[in-house]
């Protein structure tokens, strides 16, 4: 489910992370895109909202039927400067990377990869699972102090939960309420998946964080606004809580974090700071520079398209 980010999503000439707004409820449309063999609804980045804390990418995929040999079908591709986070509500995916990892991820499990200076990975059919695939991939921008470090990979078969008035919340990354996820985080943030019942409830938030909601199933009421799949509800910062309700069962992802203070450029599968860094990453991937490692996969390696600023593209 990794990328790519296009100039439609985040013009690379715009280098600033989105500025946080005071408490609000802004419902923004996602953009439909094809990633590998699957249609996704891209909630982040959008021109209107590039970041929420350090979260800079959110692709909601499925539910779609896959087979043992045909699934996401995303061949080897590179990343620098970010954490790809994969979370499934249904189905299975095989993750491979240039660190030598081969990990099947199932519903209710978390994959978190650290790209650092550079890594390559693929997302493939498992060779055995047939059925419904439904989930989301998220990117977290790494800060300057860690983005040139070594790549790494983490997998968690179980994560801590929080019981709320109207939901059971799984803490994927960061902190929520009194619970902390074991997953790596390089900035202060929160990522929470919640299964809502048909009730109203107040969820605890941190005033120094900005937040957003991505509805995965059903629909919810945030304040007085209805939010459905294919939309991102930006909540701003300065809140102690948010009141959410659902008429029927629903599934929602809460993303939050301290506003990201650093400039950020996003293009294709690269998260960097400057045009020179984009040029270098593009050229290094094209010539198979060892920066991104080596990965054996049955799927073909994905070539980077020529950046729009390259003459004669």
PDB file of C-alpha atoms in Angstrom:
ATOM      1  CA  UNK A   1       0.000   0.000   0.000  1.00  0.00           C
ATOM      2  CA  UNK A   2       3.060   2.224  -0.108  1.00  0.00           C
ATOM      3  CA  UNK A   3       2.536   5.384  -2.102  1.00  0.00           C
ATOM      4  CA  UNK A   4       3.211   6.762  -4.516  1.00  0.00           C
ATOM      5  CA  UNK A   5       2.514  10.399  -3.668  1.00  0.00           C
ATOM      6  CA  UNK A   6       1.785  12.498  -6.731  1.00  0.00           C
ATOM      7  CA  UNK A   7       1.964  16.227  -7.355  1.00  0.00           C
ATOM      8  CA  UNK A   8      -1.841  16.177  -7.078  1.00  0.00           C
ATOM      9  CA  UNK A   9      -1.521  15.098  -3.443  1.00  0.00           C
ATOM     10  CA  UNK A  10       1.437  17.200  -2.307  1.00  0.00           C
ATOM     11  CA  UNK A  11       3.201  19.631  -4.664  1.00  0.00           C
ATOM     12  CA  UNK A  12       6.913  19.098  -3.882  1.00  0.00           C
ATOM     13  CA  UNK A  13       7.659  22.796  -4.276  1.00  0.00           C
ATOM     14  CA  UNK A  14       5.615  23.343  -1.086  1.00  0.00           C
ATOM     15  CA  UNK A  15       8.027  22.477   1.717  1.00  0.00           C
ATOM     16  CA  UNK A  16       6.120  23.307   4.881  1.00  0.00           C
ATOM     17  CA  UNK A  17       4.156  20.814   6.919  1.00  0.00           C
ATOM     18  CA  UNK A  18       0.534  21.930   7.336  1.00  0.00           C
ATOM     19  CA  UNK A  19       0.011  24.467  10.074  1.00  0.00           C
ATOM     20  CA  UNK A  20      -2.142  23.301  12.958  1.00  0.00           C
ATOM     21  CA  UNK A  21      -5.461  25.083  13.435  1.00  0.00           C
ATOM     22  CA  UNK A  22      -7.378  25.733  16.654  1.00  0.00           C
ATOM     23  CA  UNK A  23     -10.097  23.245  17.558  1.00  0.00           C
ATOM     24  CA  UNK A  24     -12.412  22.767  14.596  1.00  0.00           C
ATOM     25  CA  UNK A  25     -14.125  20.073  12.550  1.00  0.00           C
ATOM     26  CA  UNK A  26     -13.167  20.264   8.873  1.00  0.00           C
ATOM     27  CA  UNK A  27     -14.368  17.373   6.727  1.00  0.00           C
ATOM     28  CA  UNK A  28     -12.118  16.945   3.679  1.00  0.00           C
ATOM     29  CA  UNK A  29     -12.562  14.487   0.785  1.00  0.00           C
ATOM     30  CA  UNK A  30     -10.069  11.711   0.134  1.00  0.00           C
ATOM     31  CA  UNK A  31      -8.784  11.086  -3.394  1.00  0.00           C
ATOM     32  CA  UNK A  32      -9.282   7.744  -5.093  1.00  0.00           C
ATOM     33  CA  UNK A  33      -6.087   6.284  -6.536  1.00  0.00           C
ATOM     34  CA  UNK A  34      -4.733   2.954  -7.776  1.00  0.00           C
ATOM     35  CA  UNK A  35      -1.837   1.520  -5.765  1.00  0.00           C
ATOM     36  CA  UNK A  36      -0.507  -1.760  -7.099  1.00  0.00           C
ATOM     37  CA  UNK A  37      -3.619  -3.759  -7.989  1.00  0.00           C
ATOM     38  CA  UNK A  38      -5.926  -2.087  -5.481  1.00  0.00           C
ATOM     39  CA  UNK A  39      -8.047   1.041  -5.359  1.00  0.00           C
ATOM     40  CA  UNK A  40      -7.447   3.235  -2.307  1.00  0.00           C
ATOM     41  CA  UNK A  41      -8.935   6.352  -0.737  1.00  0.00           C
ATOM     42  CA  UNK A  42      -6.080   8.736   0.056  1.00  0.00           C
ATOM     43  CA  UNK A  43      -6.912  10.887   3.073  1.00  0.00           C
ATOM     44  CA  UNK A  44      -3.360  12.274   3.507  1.00  0.00           C
ATOM     45  CA  UNK A  45      -1.635  14.133   2.012  1.00  0.00           C
ATOM     46  CA  UNK A  46      -4.124  16.461   0.371  1.00  0.00           C
ATOM     47  CA  UNK A  47      -3.490  20.000  -0.807  1.00  0.00           C
ATOM     48  CA  UNK A  48      -5.748  21.250   1.982  1.00  0.00           C
ATOM     49  CA  UNK A  49      -4.060  19.154   4.678  1.00  0.00           C
ATOM     50  CA  UNK A  50      -0.593  17.644   4.224  1.00  0.00           C
ATOM     51  CA  UNK A  51       0.166  16.541   7.779  1.00  0.00           C
ATOM     52  CA  UNK A  52      -1.455  15.774  11.131  1.00  0.00           C
ATOM     53  CA  UNK A  53       1.363  15.779  13.637  1.00  0.00           C
ATOM     54  CA  UNK A  54       4.062  13.680  11.959  1.00  0.00           C
ATOM     55  CA  UNK A  55       1.443  11.609  10.092  1.00  0.00           C
ATOM     56  CA  UNK A  56       1.900  12.518   6.431  1.00  0.00           C
ATOM     57  CA  UNK A  57       0.185   9.728   4.478  1.00  0.00           C
ATOM     58  CA  UNK A  58      -2.978   7.651   4.895  1.00  0.00           C
ATOM     59  CA  UNK A  59      -4.254   5.214   2.235  1.00  0.00           C
ATOM     60  CA  UNK A  60      -7.471   3.390   3.150  1.00  0.00           C
ATOM     61  CA  UNK A  61      -7.712   0.279   0.965  1.00  0.00           C
ATOM     62  CA  UNK A  62     -10.531  -2.173   0.382  1.00  0.00           C
ATOM     63  CA  UNK A  63     -12.417  -4.084   1.357  1.00  0.00           C
ATOM     64  CA  UNK A  64     -11.635  -6.053  -1.818  1.00  0.00           C
ATOM     65  CA  UNK A  65     -11.364  -9.739  -2.608  1.00  0.00           C
ATOM     66  CA  UNK A  66      -7.849 -11.106  -3.135  1.00  0.00           C
ATOM     67  CA  UNK A  67      -6.504 -14.563  -3.946  1.00  0.00           C
ATOM     68  CA  UNK A  68      -3.516 -16.649  -2.936  1.00  0.00           C
ATOM     69  CA  UNK A  69      -1.491 -15.219  -5.829  1.00  0.00           C
ATOM     70  CA  UNK A  70      -3.076 -11.822  -6.509  1.00  0.00           C
ATOM     71  CA  UNK A  71      -3.323  -9.188  -3.806  1.00  0.00           C
ATOM     72  CA  UNK A  72      -1.723  -5.785  -3.386  1.00  0.00           C
ATOM     73  CA  UNK A  73       1.028  -6.704  -5.875  1.00  0.00           C
ATOM     74  CA  UNK A  74       3.344  -3.815  -4.990  1.00  0.00           C
ATOM     75  CA  UNK A  75       6.857  -4.689  -6.113  1.00  0.00           C
ATOM     76  CA  UNK A  76      10.144  -3.557  -4.542  1.00  0.00           C
ATOM     77  CA  UNK A  77      10.238   0.215  -4.039  1.00  0.00           C
ATOM     78  CA  UNK A  78      12.299   2.569  -1.851  1.00  0.00           C
ATOM     79  CA  UNK A  79      11.658   4.842   1.123  1.00  0.00           C
ATOM     80  CA  UNK A  80      13.822   7.330   3.020  1.00  0.00           C
ATOM     81  CA  UNK A  81      12.955   9.435   6.064  1.00  0.00           C
ATOM     82  CA  UNK A  82       9.713   7.850   7.258  1.00  0.00           C
ATOM     83  CA  UNK A  83       7.992   5.029   9.126  1.00  0.00           C
ATOM     84  CA  UNK A  84       5.514   3.055   6.980  1.00  0.00           C
ATOM     85  CA  UNK A  85       2.828   1.671   9.316  1.00  0.00           C
ATOM     86  CA  UNK A  86       0.516  -1.105   8.065  1.00  0.00           C
ATOM     87  CA  UNK A  87      -2.710  -2.015   9.892  1.00  0.00           C
ATOM     88  CA  UNK A  88      -5.264  -4.526   8.605  1.00  0.00           C
ATOM     89  CA  UNK A  89      -8.922  -4.895   9.580  1.00  0.00           C
ATOM     90  CA  UNK A  90      -9.244  -8.011   7.451  1.00  0.00           C
ATOM     91  CA  UNK A  91      -7.052 -10.338   5.398  1.00  0.00           C
ATOM     92  CA  UNK A  92      -3.341 -11.045   5.116  1.00  0.00           C
ATOM     93  CA  UNK A  93      -0.356  -9.456   3.329  1.00  0.00           C
ATOM     94  CA  UNK A  94       3.250 -10.623   2.954  1.00  0.00           C
ATOM     95  CA  UNK A  95       5.852  -7.944   3.709  1.00  0.00           C
ATOM     96  CA  UNK A  96       9.431  -8.335   2.419  1.00  0.00           C
ATOM     97  CA  UNK A  97      12.250  -5.834   2.842  1.00  0.00           C
ATOM     98  CA  UNK A  98      15.946  -5.312   2.165  1.00  0.00           C
ATOM     99  CA  UNK A  99      16.738  -6.093   5.805  1.00  0.00           C
ATOM    100  CA  UNK A 100      15.866  -9.720   5.053  1.00  0.00           C
ATOM    101  CA  UNK A 101      12.409  -9.581   6.654  1.00  0.00           C
ATOM    102  CA  UNK A 102       9.595 -11.833   5.418  1.00  0.00           C
ATOM    103  CA  UNK A 103       6.557 -11.216   7.612  1.00  0.00           C
ATOM    104  CA  UNK A 104       2.908 -12.107   7.062  1.00  0.00           C
ATOM    105  CA  UNK A 105       0.699  -9.463   8.651  1.00  0.00           C
ATOM    106  CA  UNK A 106      -2.860 -10.400   9.643  1.00  0.00           C
ATOM    107  CA  UNK A 107      -5.859  -8.438  10.866  1.00  0.00           C
ATOM    108  CA  UNK A 108      -5.220  -6.962  14.305  1.00  0.00           C
ATOM    109  CA  UNK A 109      -1.429  -7.002  13.901  1.00  0.00           C
ATOM    110  CA  UNK A 110       0.931  -4.099  13.266  1.00  0.00           C
ATOM    111  CA  UNK A 111       3.893  -3.758  10.904  1.00  0.00           C
ATOM    112  CA  UNK A 112       6.109  -0.720  11.458  1.00  0.00           C
ATOM    113  CA  UNK A 113       9.206  -0.203   9.326  1.00  0.00           C
ATOM    114  CA  UNK A 114      11.803   2.508   9.871  1.00  0.00           C
ATOM    115  CA  UNK A 115      13.231   3.727   6.570  1.00  0.00           C
ATOM    116  CA  UNK A 116      15.897   6.045   7.984  1.00  0.00           C
ATOM    117  CA  UNK A 117      18.550   6.716   5.346  1.00  0.00           C
ATOM    118  CA  UNK A 118      16.939   4.211   2.984  1.00  0.00           C
ATOM    119  CA  UNK A 119      15.184   0.852   2.669  1.00  0.00           C
ATOM    120  CA  UNK A 120      13.378  -1.210   0.019  1.00  0.00           C
ATOM    121  CA  UNK A 121      10.254  -3.281   0.570  1.00  0.00           C
ATOM    122  CA  UNK A 122       7.413  -5.028  -1.242  1.00  0.00           C
ATOM    123  CA  UNK A 123       3.830  -5.992  -0.344  1.00  0.00           C
ATOM    124  CA  UNK A 124       2.637  -9.249  -1.839  1.00  0.00           C
ATOM    125  CA  UNK A 125       0.006 -11.955  -1.818  1.00  0.00           C
ATOM    126  CA  UNK A 126       0.755 -14.556   0.850  1.00  0.00           C
ATOM    127  CA  UNK A 127       0.441 -17.630  -1.365  1.00  0.00           C
ATOM    128  CA  UNK A 128      -2.282 -19.047   0.887  1.00  0.00           C
ATOM    129  CA  UNK A 129      -4.879 -16.405   1.814  1.00  0.00           C
ATOM    130  CA  UNK A 130      -8.051 -15.942  -0.232  1.00  0.00           C
ATOM    131  CA  UNK A 131     -10.767 -13.576   0.925  1.00  0.00           C
ATOM    132  CA  UNK A 132     -11.436  -9.977   1.890  1.00  0.00           C
ATOM    133  CA  UNK A 133      -8.538  -7.556   2.310  1.00  0.00           C
ATOM    134  CA  UNK A 134      -9.220  -4.316   4.188  1.00  0.00           C
ATOM    135  CA  UNK A 135      -6.804  -1.970   5.908  1.00  0.00           C
ATOM    136  CA  UNK A 136      -4.779   1.203   5.871  1.00  0.00           C
ATOM    137  CA  UNK A 137      -1.172   2.214   5.379  1.00  0.00           C
ATOM    138  CA  UNK A 138       0.188   5.254   7.128  1.00  0.00           C
ATOM    139  CA  UNK A 139       3.460   7.130   6.876  1.00  0.00           C
ATOM    140  CA  UNK A 140       5.057   8.971   9.776  1.00  0.00           C
ATOM    141  CA  UNK A 141       7.692  11.562   8.863  1.00  0.00           C
ATOM    142  CA  UNK A 142      10.942  11.112  10.777  1.00  0.00           C
ATOM    143  CA  UNK A 143      12.502  14.205  12.355  1.00  0.00           C
ATOM    144  CA  UNK A 144      15.966  15.429  11.444  1.00  0.00           C
ATOM    145  CA  UNK A 145      17.560  13.718  14.445  1.00  0.00           C
ATOM    146  CA  UNK A 146      16.586  10.210  13.261  1.00  0.00           C
ATOM    147  CA  UNK A 147      15.893  10.368   9.525  1.00  0.00           C
ATOM    148  CA  UNK A 148      19.490   9.542   8.529  1.00  0.00           C
ATOM    149  CA  UNK A 149      19.697   6.535  10.845  1.00  0.00           C
ATOM    150  CA  UNK A 150      19.676   2.819  10.090  1.00  0.00           C
ATOM    151  CA  UNK A 151      16.531   1.120   8.767  1.00  0.00           C
ATOM    152  CA  UNK A 152      14.631  -1.304  11.008  1.00  0.00           C
ATOM    153  CA  UNK A 153      11.476  -3.411  11.163  1.00  0.00           C
ATOM    154  CA  UNK A 154       8.981  -4.233  13.937  1.00  0.00           C
ATOM    155  CA  UNK A 155       5.961  -6.549  14.043  1.00  0.00           C
ATOM    156  CA  UNK A 156       3.430  -6.719  16.875  1.00  0.00           C
ATOM    157  CA  UNK A 157       0.927  -9.565  17.037  1.00  0.00           C
ATOM    158  CA  UNK A 158      -0.829  -7.916  20.001  1.00  0.00           C
ATOM    159  CA  UNK A 159      -1.318  -4.293  21.035  1.00  0.00           C
ATOM    160  CA  UNK A 160      -2.784  -2.647  24.151  1.00  0.00           C
ATOM    161  CA  UNK A 161      -6.461  -1.674  24.292  1.00  0.00           C
ATOM    162  CA  UNK A 162      -8.458   1.048  26.037  1.00  0.00           C
ATOM    163  CA  UNK A 163     -12.133   0.704  27.002  1.00  0.00           C
ATOM    164  CA  UNK A 164     -14.072   3.908  26.198  1.00  0.00           C
ATOM    165  CA  UNK A 165     -17.709   4.839  26.834  1.00  0.00           C
ATOM    166  CA  UNK A 166     -18.759   3.741  23.361  1.00  0.00           C
ATOM    167  CA  UNK A 167     -15.738   1.939  21.892  1.00  0.00           C
ATOM    168  CA  UNK A 168     -12.857  -0.436  22.343  1.00  0.00           C
ATOM    169  CA  UNK A 169      -9.702   1.348  21.154  1.00  0.00           C
ATOM    170  CA  UNK A 170      -6.457  -0.344  20.084  1.00  0.00           C
ATOM    171  CA  UNK A 171      -3.378   1.875  20.502  1.00  0.00           C
ATOM    172  CA  UNK A 172      -1.263   1.322  17.398  1.00  0.00           C
ATOM    173  CA  UNK A 173       1.453   3.919  17.953  1.00  0.00           C
ATOM    174  CA  UNK A 174       2.156   6.425  20.704  1.00  0.00           C
ATOM    175  CA  UNK A 175      -0.073   7.230  23.677  1.00  0.00           C
ATOM    176  CA  UNK A 176      -3.815   7.361  24.214  1.00  0.00           C
ATOM    177  CA  UNK A 177      -5.317   7.877  27.630  1.00  0.00           C
ATOM    178  CA  UNK A 178      -3.145   5.948  30.078  1.00  0.00           C
ATOM    179  CA  UNK A 179      -1.937   3.376  27.528  1.00  0.00           C
ATOM    180  CA  UNK A 180       1.256   3.404  25.448  1.00  0.00           C
ATOM    181  CA  UNK A 181       1.957   1.262  22.379  1.00  0.00           C
ATOM    182  CA  UNK A 182       5.277  -0.637  22.279  1.00  0.00           C
ATOM    183  CA  UNK A 183       5.813   0.464  18.654  1.00  0.00           C
ATOM    184  CA  UNK A 184       8.613   2.899  17.852  1.00  0.00           C
ATOM    185  CA  UNK A 185       7.856   6.605  17.617  1.00  0.00           C
ATOM    186  CA  UNK A 186      10.352   9.366  16.944  1.00  0.00           C
ATOM    187  CA  UNK A 187       7.965  12.237  17.765  1.00  0.00           C
ATOM    188  CA  UNK A 188       5.061  12.675  20.185  1.00  0.00           C
ATOM    189  CA  UNK A 189       2.018  11.192  18.454  1.00  0.00           C
ATOM    190  CA  UNK A 190      -0.967   8.861  18.697  1.00  0.00           C
ATOM    191  CA  UNK A 191      -2.549   6.372  16.310  1.00  0.00           C
ATOM    192  CA  UNK A 192      -5.687   4.605  17.558  1.00  0.00           C
ATOM    193  CA  UNK A 193      -8.109   2.173  15.889  1.00  0.00           C
ATOM    194  CA  UNK A 194     -11.528   2.085  17.564  1.00  0.00           C
ATOM    195  CA  UNK A 195     -14.590  -0.120  17.090  1.00  0.00           C
ATOM    196  CA  UNK A 196     -17.599   2.002  18.046  1.00  0.00           C
ATOM    197  CA  UNK A 197     -20.923   0.764  19.336  1.00  0.00           C
ATOM    198  CA  UNK A 198     -24.227   2.633  18.784  1.00  0.00           C
ATOM    199  CA  UNK A 199     -23.706   5.059  21.649  1.00  0.00           C
ATOM    200  CA  UNK A 200     -22.207   8.466  22.383  1.00  0.00           C
ATOM    201  CA  UNK A 201     -18.878   8.891  24.135  1.00  0.00           C
ATOM    202  CA  UNK A 202     -16.222  11.473  25.022  1.00  0.00           C
ATOM    203  CA  UNK A 203     -12.661  10.465  24.074  1.00  0.00           C
ATOM    204  CA  UNK A 204      -9.679  11.971  25.949  1.00  0.00           C
ATOM    205  CA  UNK A 205      -7.262  14.091  23.910  1.00  0.00           C
ATOM    206  CA  UNK A 206      -4.084  16.099  24.582  1.00  0.00           C
ATOM    207  CA  UNK A 207      -4.308  19.871  24.131  1.00  0.00           C
ATOM    208  CA  UNK A 208      -0.827  20.122  22.585  1.00  0.00           C
ATOM    209  CA  UNK A 209      -1.743  17.607  19.844  1.00  0.00           C
ATOM    210  CA  UNK A 210      -3.639  18.179  16.626  1.00  0.00           C
ATOM    211  CA  UNK A 211      -5.961  15.345  15.563  1.00  0.00           C
ATOM    212  CA  UNK A 212      -7.873  13.911  12.629  1.00  0.00           C
ATOM    213  CA  UNK A 213     -10.308  11.028  12.060  1.00  0.00           C
ATOM    214  CA  UNK A 214     -10.426   8.520   9.180  1.00  0.00           C
ATOM    215  CA  UNK A 215     -13.604   6.411   9.121  1.00  0.00           C
ATOM    216  CA  UNK A 216     -12.924   2.860   7.978  1.00  0.00           C
ATOM    217  CA  UNK A 217     -16.432   1.366   8.265  1.00  0.00           C
ATOM    218  CA  UNK A 218     -19.905   2.793   8.820  1.00  0.00           C
ATOM    219  CA  UNK A 219     -20.323   6.451   9.691  1.00  0.00           C
ATOM    220  CA  UNK A 220     -19.846   8.548  12.799  1.00  0.00           C
ATOM    221  CA  UNK A 221     -20.989  11.882  14.149  1.00  0.00           C
ATOM    222  CA  UNK A 222     -18.127  14.166  15.231  1.00  0.00           C
ATOM    223  CA  UNK A 223     -19.718  17.084  17.007  1.00  0.00           C
ATOM    224  CA  UNK A 224     -22.585  17.832  14.632  1.00  0.00           C
ATOM    225  CA  UNK A 225     -20.888  16.644  11.442  1.00  0.00           C
ATOM    226  CA  UNK A 226     -21.311  13.255   9.792  1.00  0.00           C
ATOM    227  CA  UNK A 227     -18.046  11.585   8.684  1.00  0.00           C
ATOM    228  CA  UNK A 228     -18.009   8.628   6.297  1.00  0.00           C
ATOM    229  CA  UNK A 229     -15.374   6.451   4.578  1.00  0.00           C
ATOM    230  CA  UNK A 230     -13.585   8.488   1.925  1.00  0.00           C
ATOM    231  CA  UNK A 231     -13.310  11.539   4.175  1.00  0.00           C
ATOM    232  CA  UNK A 232     -10.821  12.942   6.685  1.00  0.00           C
ATOM    233  CA  UNK A 233     -12.185  14.975   9.593  1.00  0.00           C
ATOM    234  CA  UNK A 234      -9.518  17.397  10.819  1.00  0.00           C
ATOM    235  CA  UNK A 235     -10.091  18.360  14.479  1.00  0.00           C
ATOM    236  CA  UNK A 236      -7.333  20.931  15.051  1.00  0.00           C
ATOM    237  CA  UNK A 237      -5.496  21.299  18.377  1.00  0.00           C
ATOM    238  CA  UNK A 238      -6.309  22.612  21.857  1.00  0.00           C
ATOM    239  CA  UNK A 239      -8.891  19.940  22.757  1.00  0.00           C
ATOM    240  CA  UNK A 240      -9.200  17.977  25.982  1.00  0.00           C
ATOM    241  CA  UNK A 241     -11.732  15.608  24.407  1.00  0.00           C
ATOM    242  CA  UNK A 242     -13.848  14.894  21.339  1.00  0.00           C
ATOM    243  CA  UNK A 243     -17.427  13.654  21.509  1.00  0.00           C
ATOM    244  CA  UNK A 244     -18.173  10.939  18.941  1.00  0.00           C
ATOM    245  CA  UNK A 245     -21.245   8.830  18.322  1.00  0.00           C
ATOM    246  CA  UNK A 246     -22.523   6.249  15.869  1.00  0.00           C
ATOM    247  CA  UNK A 247     -26.075   5.122  15.088  1.00  0.00           C
ATOM    248  CA  UNK A 248     -24.752   1.670  14.205  1.00  0.00           C
ATOM    249  CA  UNK A 249     -21.424  -0.082  14.622  1.00  0.00           C
ATOM    250  CA  UNK A 250     -18.508   1.747  12.994  1.00  0.00           C
ATOM    251  CA  UNK A 251     -14.713   1.642  12.801  1.00  0.00           C
ATOM    252  CA  UNK A 252     -12.587   4.791  12.974  1.00  0.00           C
ATOM    253  CA  UNK A 253      -8.894   5.664  13.083  1.00  0.00           C
ATOM    254  CA  UNK A 254      -7.798   8.580  15.276  1.00  0.00           C
ATOM    255  CA  UNK A 255      -4.483  10.186  14.265  1.00  0.00           C
ATOM    256  CA  UNK A 256      -2.782  12.838  16.348  1.00  0.00           C
ATOM    257  CA  UNK A 257       0.501  14.359  17.363  1.00  0.00           C
ATOM    258  CA  UNK A 258       2.432  17.488  18.135  1.00  0.00           C
ATOM    259  CA  UNK A 259       2.442  19.673  14.983  1.00  0.00           C
ATOM    260  CA  UNK A 260       5.476  18.713  12.887  1.00  0.00           C
ATOM    261  CA  UNK A 261       7.881  21.694  12.970  1.00  0.00           C
ATOM    262  CA  UNK A 262      10.225  20.804  10.116  1.00  0.00           C
ATOM    263  CA  UNK A 263       9.959  21.460   6.362  1.00  0.00           C
ATOM    264  CA  UNK A 264       8.918  18.399   4.387  1.00  0.00           C
ATOM    265  CA  UNK A 265       8.945  17.524   0.692  1.00  0.00           C
ATOM    266  CA  UNK A 266       7.022  14.498  -0.531  1.00  0.00           C
ATOM    267  CA  UNK A 267       7.224  12.984  -3.983  1.00  0.00           C
ATOM    268  CA  UNK A 268       6.659   9.383  -5.162  1.00  0.00           C
ATOM    269  CA  UNK A 269       7.897   7.209  -2.239  1.00  0.00           C
ATOM    270  CA  UNK A 270      10.337   9.800  -0.889  1.00  0.00           C
ATOM    271  CA  UNK A 271       9.956  12.018   2.186  1.00  0.00           C
ATOM    272  CA  UNK A 272      12.840  14.509   2.298  1.00  0.00           C
ATOM    273  CA  UNK A 273      13.577  18.180   2.948  1.00  0.00           C
ATOM    274  CA  UNK A 274      15.105  19.649  -0.226  1.00  0.00           C
ATOM    275  CA  UNK A 275      14.939  19.375  -4.014  1.00  0.00           C
ATOM    276  CA  UNK A 276      18.572  18.210  -4.020  1.00  0.00           C
ATOM    277  CA  UNK A 277      17.641  15.316  -1.742  1.00  0.00           C
ATOM    278  CA  UNK A 278      14.802  14.355  -4.088  1.00  0.00           C
ATOM    279  CA  UNK A 279      17.129  14.426  -7.073  1.00  0.00           C
ATOM    280  CA  UNK A 280      19.711  12.302  -5.264  1.00  0.00           C
ATOM    281  CA  UNK A 281      17.152   9.703  -4.113  1.00  0.00           C
ATOM    282  CA  UNK A 282      15.658   9.458  -7.604  1.00  0.00           C
ATOM    283  CA  UNK A 283      19.036   8.975  -9.280  1.00  0.00           C
ATOM    284  CA  UNK A 284      20.214   6.465  -6.674  1.00  0.00           C
ATOM    285  CA  UNK A 285      17.104   4.326  -7.085  1.00  0.00           C
ATOM    286  CA  UNK A 286      17.384   4.400 -10.870  1.00  0.00           C
ATOM    287  CA  UNK A 287      20.992   3.129 -10.864  1.00  0.00           C
ATOM    288  CA  UNK A 288      20.371   0.607  -8.038  1.00  0.00           C
ATOM    289  CA  UNK A 289      22.703   2.379  -5.654  1.00  0.00           C
ATOM    290  CA  UNK A 290      23.275   0.324  -2.465  1.00  0.00           C
ATOM    291  CA  UNK A 291      21.694   3.100  -0.365  1.00  0.00           C
ATOM    292  CA  UNK A 292      18.293   1.366  -0.513  1.00  0.00           C
ATOM    293  CA  UNK A 293      19.609  -2.175  -0.127  1.00  0.00           C
ATOM    294  CA  UNK A 294      18.682  -5.232  -2.168  1.00  0.00           C
ATOM    295  CA  UNK A 295      15.445  -7.192  -2.150  1.00  0.00           C
ATOM    296  CA  UNK A 296      14.550 -10.440  -3.884  1.00  0.00           C
ATOM    297  CA  UNK A 297      10.882 -10.629  -4.789  1.00  0.00           C
ATOM    298  CA  UNK A 298       8.771 -12.423  -7.406  1.00  0.00           C
ATOM    299  CA  UNK A 299       7.339  -9.017  -8.289  1.00  0.00           C
ATOM    300  CA  UNK A 300       9.224  -6.632 -10.587  1.00  0.00           C
ATOM    301  CA  UNK A 301      11.164  -3.723  -9.128  1.00  0.00           C
ATOM    302  CA  UNK A 302       9.203  -0.471  -9.557  1.00  0.00           C
ATOM    303  CA  UNK A 303      11.107   2.236 -11.469  1.00  0.00           C
ATOM    304  CA  UNK A 304      10.696   5.807 -10.282  1.00  0.00           C
ATOM    305  CA  UNK A 305       8.964   8.081 -12.772  1.00  0.00           C
ATOM    306  CA  UNK A 306      11.061  11.028 -13.866  1.00  0.00           C
ATOM    307  CA  UNK A 307      10.338  14.002 -11.604  1.00  0.00           C
ATOM    308  CA  UNK A 308       8.329  16.693 -13.338  1.00  0.00           C
ATOM    309  CA  UNK A 309      11.251  19.124 -13.002  1.00  0.00           C
ATOM    310  CA  UNK A 310      13.706  16.903 -14.948  1.00  0.00           C
ATOM    311  CA  UNK A 311      14.243  18.325 -18.476  1.00  0.00           C
ATOM    312  CA  UNK A 312      12.920  16.106 -21.269  1.00  0.00           C
ATOM    313  CA  UNK A 313      10.895  13.820 -19.022  1.00  0.00           C
TER     314      UNK A 313
END
